[in-house]
Short mmCIF file of C-alpha atoms in Angstrom, two decimals:
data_model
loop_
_atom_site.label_atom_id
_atom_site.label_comp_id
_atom_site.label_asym_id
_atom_site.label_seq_id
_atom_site.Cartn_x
_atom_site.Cartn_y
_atom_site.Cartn_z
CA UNK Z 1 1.40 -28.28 -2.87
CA UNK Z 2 -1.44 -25.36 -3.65
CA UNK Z 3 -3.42 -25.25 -0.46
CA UNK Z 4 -1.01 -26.66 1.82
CA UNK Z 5 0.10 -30.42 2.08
CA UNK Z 6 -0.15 -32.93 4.77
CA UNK Z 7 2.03 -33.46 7.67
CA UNK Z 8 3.42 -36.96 9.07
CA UNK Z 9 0.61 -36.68 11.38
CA UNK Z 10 -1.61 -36.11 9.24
CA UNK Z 11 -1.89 -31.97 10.13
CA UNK Z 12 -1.94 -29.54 7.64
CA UNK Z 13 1.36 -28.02 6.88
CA UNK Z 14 1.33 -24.35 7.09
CA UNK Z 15 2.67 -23.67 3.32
CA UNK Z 16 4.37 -20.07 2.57
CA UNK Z 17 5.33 -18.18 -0.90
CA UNK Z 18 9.19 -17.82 -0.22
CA UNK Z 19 11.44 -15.40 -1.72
CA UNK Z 20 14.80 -17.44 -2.34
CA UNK Z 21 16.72 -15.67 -5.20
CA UNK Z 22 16.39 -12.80 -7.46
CA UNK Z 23 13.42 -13.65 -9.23
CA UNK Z 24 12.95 -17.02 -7.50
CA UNK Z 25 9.55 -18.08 -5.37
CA UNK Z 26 9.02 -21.38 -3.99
CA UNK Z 27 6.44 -22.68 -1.52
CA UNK Z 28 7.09 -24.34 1.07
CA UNK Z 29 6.32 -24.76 4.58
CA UNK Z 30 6.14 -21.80 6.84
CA UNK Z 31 6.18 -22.73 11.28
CA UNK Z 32 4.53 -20.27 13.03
CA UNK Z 33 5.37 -18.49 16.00
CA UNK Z 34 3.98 -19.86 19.17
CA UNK Z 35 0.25 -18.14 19.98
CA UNK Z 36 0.99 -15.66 22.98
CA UNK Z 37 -2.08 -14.33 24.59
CA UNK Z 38 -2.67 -11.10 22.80
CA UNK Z 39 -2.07 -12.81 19.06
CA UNK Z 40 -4.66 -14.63 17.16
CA UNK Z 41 -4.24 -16.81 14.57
CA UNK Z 42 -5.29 -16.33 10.59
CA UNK Z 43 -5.92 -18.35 7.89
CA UNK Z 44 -5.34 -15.92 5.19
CA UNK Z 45 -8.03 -15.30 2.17
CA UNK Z 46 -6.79 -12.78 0.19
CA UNK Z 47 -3.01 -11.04 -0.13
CA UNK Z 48 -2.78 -8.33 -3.00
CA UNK Z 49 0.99 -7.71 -4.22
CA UNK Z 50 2.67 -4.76 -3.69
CA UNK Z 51 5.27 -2.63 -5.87
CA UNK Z 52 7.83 -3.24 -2.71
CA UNK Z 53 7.22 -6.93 -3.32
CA UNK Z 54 7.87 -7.04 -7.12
CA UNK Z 55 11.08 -4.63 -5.95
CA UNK Z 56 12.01 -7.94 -3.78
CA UNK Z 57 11.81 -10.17 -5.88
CA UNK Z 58 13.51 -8.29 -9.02
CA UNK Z 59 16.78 -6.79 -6.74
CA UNK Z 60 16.48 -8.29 -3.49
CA UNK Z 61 15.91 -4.72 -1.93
CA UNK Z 62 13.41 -2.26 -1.45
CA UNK Z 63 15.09 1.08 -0.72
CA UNK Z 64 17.51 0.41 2.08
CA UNK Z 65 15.94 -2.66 2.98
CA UNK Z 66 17.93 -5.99 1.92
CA UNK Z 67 16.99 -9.39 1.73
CA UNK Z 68 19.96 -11.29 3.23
CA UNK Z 69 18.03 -14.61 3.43
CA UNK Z 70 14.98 -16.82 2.42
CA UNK Z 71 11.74 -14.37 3.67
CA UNK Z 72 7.99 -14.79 2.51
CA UNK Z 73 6.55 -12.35 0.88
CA UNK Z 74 3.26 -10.63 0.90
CA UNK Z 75 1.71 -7.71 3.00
CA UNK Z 76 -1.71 -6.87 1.57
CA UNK Z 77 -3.74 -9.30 3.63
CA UNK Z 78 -7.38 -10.10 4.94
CA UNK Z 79 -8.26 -13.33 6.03
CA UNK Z 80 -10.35 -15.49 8.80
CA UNK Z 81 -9.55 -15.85 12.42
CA UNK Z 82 -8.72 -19.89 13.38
CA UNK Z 83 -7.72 -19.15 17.08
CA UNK Z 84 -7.07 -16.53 19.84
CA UNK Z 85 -5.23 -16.32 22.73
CA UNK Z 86 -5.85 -16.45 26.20
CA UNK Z 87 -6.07 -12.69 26.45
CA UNK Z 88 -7.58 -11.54 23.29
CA UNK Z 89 -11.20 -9.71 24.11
CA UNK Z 90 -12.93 -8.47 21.14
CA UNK Z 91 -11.90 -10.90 18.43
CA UNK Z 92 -13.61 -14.61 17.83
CA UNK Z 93 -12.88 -17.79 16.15
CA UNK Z 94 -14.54 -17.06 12.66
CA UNK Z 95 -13.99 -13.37 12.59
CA UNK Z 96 -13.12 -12.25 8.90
CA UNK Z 97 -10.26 -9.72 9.28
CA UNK Z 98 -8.03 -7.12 8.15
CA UNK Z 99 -4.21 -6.93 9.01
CA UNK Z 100 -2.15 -4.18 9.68
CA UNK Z 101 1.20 -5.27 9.21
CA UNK Z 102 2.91 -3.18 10.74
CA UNK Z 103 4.29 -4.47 14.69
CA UNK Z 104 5.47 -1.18 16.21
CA UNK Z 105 7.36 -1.37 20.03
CA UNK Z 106 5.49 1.19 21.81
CA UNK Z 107 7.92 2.04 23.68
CA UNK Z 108 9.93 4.66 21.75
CA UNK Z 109 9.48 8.18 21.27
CA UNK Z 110 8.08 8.15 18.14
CA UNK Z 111 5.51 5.37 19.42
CA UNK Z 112 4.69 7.03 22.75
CA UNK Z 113 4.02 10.42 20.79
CA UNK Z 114 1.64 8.44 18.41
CA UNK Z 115 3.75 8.16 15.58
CA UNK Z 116 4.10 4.70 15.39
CA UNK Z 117 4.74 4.43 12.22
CA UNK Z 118 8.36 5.88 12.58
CA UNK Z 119 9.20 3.60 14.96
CA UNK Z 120 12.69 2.44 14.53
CA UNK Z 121 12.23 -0.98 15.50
CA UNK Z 122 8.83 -1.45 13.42
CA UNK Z 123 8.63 -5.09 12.45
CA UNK Z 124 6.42 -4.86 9.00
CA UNK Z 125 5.41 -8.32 6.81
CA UNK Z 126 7.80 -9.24 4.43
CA UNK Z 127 10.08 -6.18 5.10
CA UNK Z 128 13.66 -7.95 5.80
CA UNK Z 129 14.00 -9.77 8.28
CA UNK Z 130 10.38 -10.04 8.79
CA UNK Z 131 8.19 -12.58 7.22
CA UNK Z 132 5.57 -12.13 5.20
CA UNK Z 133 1.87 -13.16 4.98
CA UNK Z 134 1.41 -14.82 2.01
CA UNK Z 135 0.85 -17.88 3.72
CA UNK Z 136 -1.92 -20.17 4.15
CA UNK Z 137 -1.50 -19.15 8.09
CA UNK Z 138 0.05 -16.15 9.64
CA UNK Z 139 0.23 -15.51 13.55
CA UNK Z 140 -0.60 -11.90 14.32
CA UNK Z 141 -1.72 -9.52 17.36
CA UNK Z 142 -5.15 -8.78 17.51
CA UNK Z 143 -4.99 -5.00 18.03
CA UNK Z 144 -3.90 -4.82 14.43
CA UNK Z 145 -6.31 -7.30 13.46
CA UNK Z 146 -9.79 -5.28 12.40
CA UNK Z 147 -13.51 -7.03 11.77
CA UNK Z 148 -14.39 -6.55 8.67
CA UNK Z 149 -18.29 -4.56 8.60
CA UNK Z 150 -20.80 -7.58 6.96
CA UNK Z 151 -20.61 -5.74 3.44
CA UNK Z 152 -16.85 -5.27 3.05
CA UNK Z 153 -14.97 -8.85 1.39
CA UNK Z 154 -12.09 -10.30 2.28
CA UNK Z 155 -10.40 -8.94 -1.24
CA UNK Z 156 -11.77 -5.56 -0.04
CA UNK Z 157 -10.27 -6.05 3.29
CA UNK Z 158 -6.84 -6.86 1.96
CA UNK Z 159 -7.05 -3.69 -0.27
CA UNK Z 160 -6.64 -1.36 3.06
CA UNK Z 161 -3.13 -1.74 3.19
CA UNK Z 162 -2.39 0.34 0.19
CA UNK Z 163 -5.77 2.50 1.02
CA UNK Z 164 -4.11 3.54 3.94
CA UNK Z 165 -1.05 5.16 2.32
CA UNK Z 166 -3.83 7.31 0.60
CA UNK Z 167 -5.37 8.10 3.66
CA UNK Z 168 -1.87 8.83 5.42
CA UNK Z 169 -1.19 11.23 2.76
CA UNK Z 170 -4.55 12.92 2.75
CA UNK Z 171 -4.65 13.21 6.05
CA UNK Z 172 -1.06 14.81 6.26
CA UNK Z 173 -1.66 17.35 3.67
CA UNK Z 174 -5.14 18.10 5.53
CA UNK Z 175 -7.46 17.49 2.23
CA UNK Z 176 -10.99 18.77 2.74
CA UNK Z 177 -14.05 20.15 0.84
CA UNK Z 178 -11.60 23.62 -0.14
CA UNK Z 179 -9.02 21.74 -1.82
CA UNK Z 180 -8.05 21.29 -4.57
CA UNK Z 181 -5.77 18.29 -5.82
CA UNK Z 182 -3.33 17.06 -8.52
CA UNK Z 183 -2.11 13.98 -8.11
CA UNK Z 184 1.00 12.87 -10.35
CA UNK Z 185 1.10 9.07 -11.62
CA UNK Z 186 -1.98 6.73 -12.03
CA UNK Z 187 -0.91 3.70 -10.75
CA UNK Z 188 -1.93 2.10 -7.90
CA UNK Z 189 -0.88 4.27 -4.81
CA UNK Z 190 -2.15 7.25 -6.99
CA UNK Z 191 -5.07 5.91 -7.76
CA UNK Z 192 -6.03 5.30 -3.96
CA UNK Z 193 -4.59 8.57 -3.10
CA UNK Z 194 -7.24 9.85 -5.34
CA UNK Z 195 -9.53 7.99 -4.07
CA UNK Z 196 -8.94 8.74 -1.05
CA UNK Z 197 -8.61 12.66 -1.56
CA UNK Z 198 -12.40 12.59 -2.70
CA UNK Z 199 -13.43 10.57 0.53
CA UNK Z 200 -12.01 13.47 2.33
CA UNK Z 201 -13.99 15.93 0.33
CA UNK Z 202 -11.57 17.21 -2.03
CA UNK Z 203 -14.10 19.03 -4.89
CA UNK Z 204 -11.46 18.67 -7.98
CA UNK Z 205 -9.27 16.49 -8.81
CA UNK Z 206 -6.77 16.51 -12.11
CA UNK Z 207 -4.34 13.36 -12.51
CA UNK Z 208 -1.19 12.79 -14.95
CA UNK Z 209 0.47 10.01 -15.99
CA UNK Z 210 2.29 8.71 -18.94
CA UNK Z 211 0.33 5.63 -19.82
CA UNK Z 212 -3.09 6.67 -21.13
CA UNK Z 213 -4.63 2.85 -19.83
CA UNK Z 214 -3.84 4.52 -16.64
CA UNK Z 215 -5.45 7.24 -17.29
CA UNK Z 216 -8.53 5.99 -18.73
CA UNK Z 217 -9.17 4.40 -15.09
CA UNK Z 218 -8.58 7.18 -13.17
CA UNK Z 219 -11.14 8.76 -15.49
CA UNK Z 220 -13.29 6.15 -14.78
CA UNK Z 221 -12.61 6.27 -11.10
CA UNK Z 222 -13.37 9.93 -10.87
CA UNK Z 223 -10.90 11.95 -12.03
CA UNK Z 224 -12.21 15.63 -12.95
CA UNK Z 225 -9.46 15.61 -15.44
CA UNK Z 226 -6.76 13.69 -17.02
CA UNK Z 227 -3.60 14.49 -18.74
CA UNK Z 228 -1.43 13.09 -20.48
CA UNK Z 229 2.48 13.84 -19.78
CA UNK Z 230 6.47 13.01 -20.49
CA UNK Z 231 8.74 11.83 -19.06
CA UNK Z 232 11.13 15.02 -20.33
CA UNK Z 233 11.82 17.43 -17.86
CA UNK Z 234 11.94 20.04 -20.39
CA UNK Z 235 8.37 20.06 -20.90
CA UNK Z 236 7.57 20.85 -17.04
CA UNK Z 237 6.49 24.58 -17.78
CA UNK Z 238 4.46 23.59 -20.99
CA UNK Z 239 3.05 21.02 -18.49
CA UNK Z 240 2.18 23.11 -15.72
CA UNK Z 241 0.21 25.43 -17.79
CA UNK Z 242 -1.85 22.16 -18.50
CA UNK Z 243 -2.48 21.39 -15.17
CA UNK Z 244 -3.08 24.68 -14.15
CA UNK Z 245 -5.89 25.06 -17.00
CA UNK Z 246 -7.38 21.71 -16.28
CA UNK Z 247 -7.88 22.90 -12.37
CA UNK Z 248 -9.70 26.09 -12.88
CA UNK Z 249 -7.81 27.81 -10.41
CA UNK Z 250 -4.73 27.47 -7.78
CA UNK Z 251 -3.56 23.52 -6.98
CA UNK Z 252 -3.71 23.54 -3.30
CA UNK Z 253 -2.26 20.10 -2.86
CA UNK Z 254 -0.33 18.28 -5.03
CA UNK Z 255 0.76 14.52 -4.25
CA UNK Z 256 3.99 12.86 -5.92
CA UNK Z 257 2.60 9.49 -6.30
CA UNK Z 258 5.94 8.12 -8.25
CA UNK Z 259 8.76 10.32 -6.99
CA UNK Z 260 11.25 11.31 -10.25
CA UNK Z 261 13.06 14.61 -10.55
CA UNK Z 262 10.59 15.48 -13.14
CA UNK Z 263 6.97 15.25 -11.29
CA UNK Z 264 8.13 16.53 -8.05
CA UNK Z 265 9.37 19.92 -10.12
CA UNK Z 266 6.41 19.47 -11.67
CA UNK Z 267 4.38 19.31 -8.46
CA UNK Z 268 5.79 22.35 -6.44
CA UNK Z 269 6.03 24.51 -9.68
CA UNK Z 270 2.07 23.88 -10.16
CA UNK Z 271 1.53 24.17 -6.46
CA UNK Z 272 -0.16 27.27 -5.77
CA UNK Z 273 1.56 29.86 -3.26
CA UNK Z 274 0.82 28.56 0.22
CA UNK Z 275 0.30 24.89 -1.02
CA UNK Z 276 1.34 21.79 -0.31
CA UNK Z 277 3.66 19.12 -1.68
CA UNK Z 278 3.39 15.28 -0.70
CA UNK Z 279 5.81 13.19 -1.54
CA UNK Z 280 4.00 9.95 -1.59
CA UNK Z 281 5.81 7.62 -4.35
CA UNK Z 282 9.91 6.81 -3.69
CA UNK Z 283 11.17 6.36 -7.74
CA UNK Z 284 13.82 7.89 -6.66
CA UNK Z 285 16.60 7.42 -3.85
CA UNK Z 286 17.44 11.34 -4.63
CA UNK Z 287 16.18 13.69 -6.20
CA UNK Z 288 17.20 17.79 -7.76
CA UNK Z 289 14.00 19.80 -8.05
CA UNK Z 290 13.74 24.03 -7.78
CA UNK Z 291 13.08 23.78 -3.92
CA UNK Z 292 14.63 27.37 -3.79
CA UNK Z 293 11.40 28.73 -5.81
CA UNK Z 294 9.27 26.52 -4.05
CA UNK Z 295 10.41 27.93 -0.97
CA UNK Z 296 9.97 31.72 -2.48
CA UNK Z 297 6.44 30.82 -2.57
CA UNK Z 298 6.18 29.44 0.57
CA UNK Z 299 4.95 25.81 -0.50
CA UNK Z 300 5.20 23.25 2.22
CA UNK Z 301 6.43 19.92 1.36
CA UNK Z 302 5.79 17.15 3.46
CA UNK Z 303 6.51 13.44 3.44
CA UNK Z 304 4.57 10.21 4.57
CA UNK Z 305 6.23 6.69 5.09
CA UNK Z 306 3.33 3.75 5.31
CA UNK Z 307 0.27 5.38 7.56
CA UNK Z 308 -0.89 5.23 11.40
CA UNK Z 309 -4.27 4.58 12.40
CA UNK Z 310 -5.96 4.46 9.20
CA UNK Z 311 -7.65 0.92 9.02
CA UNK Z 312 -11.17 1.94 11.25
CA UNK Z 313 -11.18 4.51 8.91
CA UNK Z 314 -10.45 2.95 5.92
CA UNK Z 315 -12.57 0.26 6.84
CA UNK Z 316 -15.96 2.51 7.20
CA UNK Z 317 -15.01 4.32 3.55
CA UNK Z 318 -15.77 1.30 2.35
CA UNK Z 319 -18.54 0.07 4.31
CA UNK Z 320 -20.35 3.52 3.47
CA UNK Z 321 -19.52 2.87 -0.07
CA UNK Z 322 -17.30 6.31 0.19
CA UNK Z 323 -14.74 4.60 -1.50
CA UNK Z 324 -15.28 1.47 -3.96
CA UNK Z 325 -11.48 -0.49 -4.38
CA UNK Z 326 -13.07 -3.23 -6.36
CA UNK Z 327 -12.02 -1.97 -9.54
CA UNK Z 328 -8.65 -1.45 -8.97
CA UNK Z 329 -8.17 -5.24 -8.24
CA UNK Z 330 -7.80 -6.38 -12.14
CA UNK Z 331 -6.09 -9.51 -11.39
CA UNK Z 332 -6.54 -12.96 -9.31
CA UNK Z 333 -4.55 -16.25 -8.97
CA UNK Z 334 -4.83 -18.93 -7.01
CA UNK Z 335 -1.82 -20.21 -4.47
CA UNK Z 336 0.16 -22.63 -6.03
CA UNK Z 337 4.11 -22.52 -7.25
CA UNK Z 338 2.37 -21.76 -10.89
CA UNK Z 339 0.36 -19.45 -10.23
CA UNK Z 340 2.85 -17.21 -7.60
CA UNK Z 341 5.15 -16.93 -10.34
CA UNK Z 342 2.36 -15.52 -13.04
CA UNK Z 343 0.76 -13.56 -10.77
CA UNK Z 344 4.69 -12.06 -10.05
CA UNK Z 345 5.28 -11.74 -13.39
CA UNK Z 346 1.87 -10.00 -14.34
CA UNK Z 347 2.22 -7.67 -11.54
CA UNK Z 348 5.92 -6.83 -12.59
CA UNK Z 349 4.74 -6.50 -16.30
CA UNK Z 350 2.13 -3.46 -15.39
CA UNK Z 351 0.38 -2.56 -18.36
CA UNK Z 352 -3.49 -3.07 -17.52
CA UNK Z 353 -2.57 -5.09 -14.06
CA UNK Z 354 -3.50 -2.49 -11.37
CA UNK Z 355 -3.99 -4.98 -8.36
CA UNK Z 356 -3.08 -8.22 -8.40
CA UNK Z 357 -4.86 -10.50 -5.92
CA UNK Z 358 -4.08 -14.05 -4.63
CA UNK Z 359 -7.46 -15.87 -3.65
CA UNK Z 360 -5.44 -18.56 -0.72
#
């Protein structure tokens, strides 16, 4: 039915991209949630896909998350505002927006302390039970929808979700114009981590990865240096030598972007003593690294999950031109049942597909 098809009374019918089975998508129609009078509704524009979608849709879970029944998918997502509620202040009916996704229940400790995102009872788009937003309308509350500045698209808008993990992790392991950062894996999360790092002033930055396409667009992105690893964990110490040449000095930060036994040793061996370690990526449910050396050398290691307060941030990197996400998006479809399953499959494939965009 692409954009939506008609209703018996002759309404639009709210259409949805619908995870079903392992490996199985189908659109079909989506009701929304009542309006209450601090939500707004959006028609959405743009919804990138996300590594924890493609994890859906291959398994049926993402970490200890499980998809028990049909949920729609998506949770990268800008789009236009078609109607407020009674109570909503600073947000209008034609507003272009970005949307958290993220419903916390400020009421727990973790919310009340400002850590919202480790609240327990977090209800995140397309994270089981939760529906997504790949949709051609979601119903949302305005405090986590953000105006977009005049100069920032709807594609760019949709690109803050995964900025924000970037800017969560640079902002936990304090990144500023005296450090200096290696970031392991050149996909997507650790090519906004990068990205990010710089915003925040970082002066050198060294990635590794395995794939040298990767590579060659982190280069391209800004990456002082590039190199070129394995996935054999016996070639960590031959490795770190690399790294350590390629810096110039001590790594002060390093950040795990894929999470494997063999780039977080590789990360807190590298890290200089006194650094830091952030585990950003999640490859792996567990993991046996040298913590005990680590340790000796007093590197702290610290981990994010998703971000807090990071969009009006996120959102004036890219107003200011501090950040430029447009090249990572290498991909667009539009929404109909054809093109949800290529632009699945070309996400899942990797290779050259960095971000992967539906245009709704």
């Amino acid at each position: 039915m692409g954009k939506g098809g008609k209703s018996e009374g002759g309404e639009e019918e709210n259409m949805a991209a619908w995870l079903v089975a392992i490996n199985t998508l189908k659109i079909q129609p989506f009701n929304l949630p009542p309006l209450g009078p601090h939500d707004v509704k959006v028609r959405m524009k743009a919804v990138g896909i996300c590594g924890s979608d493609v994890h859906y849709l291959k398994t049926l879970r993402c970490a200890d998350f499980i998809v028990k029944e049909p949920m729609v998918i998506g949770h990268e997502c800008a789009g236009v505002i078609e109607e407020v509620g009674s109570e909503v202040k600073d947000l209008v009916v034609g507003d272009r927006v970005a949307l958290e996704p993220g419903i916390s229940c400020w009421r727990c400790t973790h919310c009340k302390q400002g850590r919202y995102n480790l609240c327990p009872d977090m209800k995140f788009f397309a994270t089981p039970p939760v529906h997504g937003s790949l949709a051609n309308q979601v119903v949302h509350p305005a405090d986590l929808c953000f105006k977009l500045p005049d100069n920032v698209s709807l594609e760019e808008g949709a690109m803050c979700e995964p900025l924000s993990v970037g800017v969560h992790a640079c902002r936990r392991a304090e990144i500023g114009p005296e450090t200096n950062v290696l970031v392991m894996g050149a996909g997507p999360i650790g090519l906004v981590t990068m990205l990010a790092a710089r915003a925040f002033g970082a002066p050198r930055i060294v990635i590794v990865d395995v794939e040298d396409s990767r590579l060659a667009v982190a280069k391209e992105l800004g990456a002082d240096e590039i190199i070129k690893v394995s996935t054999n964990i016996q070639d960590v110490e031959e490795e770190v030598g690399l790294i350590q040449k390629a810096m110039g000095g001590g790594v002060d930060v390093s950040f795990d972007c894929a999470g494997f036994n063999k780039t977080m040793t590789t990360a807190l061996t590298a890290t200089r003593p006194g650094g830091k370690v952030c585990l950003v990526g999640m490859g792996h449910h567990e993991m046996t690294v040298p913590l005990t050396p680590a340790a000796a050398r007093e590197v702290d290691v610290v981990g994010i999950f998703r971000y807090k307060n990071t969009w009006p941030l996120c959102l004036e990197f890219l107003r200011s031109g501090k950040i430029d996400v447009k090249p990572l998006i290498t991909h667009r479809y539009g929404f109909s049942q054809k093109e949800v399953e290529e632009a699945f499959e070309t996400s899942a494939r990797g290779g050259n597909a960095i971000k992967v965009m539906f245009n709704l």
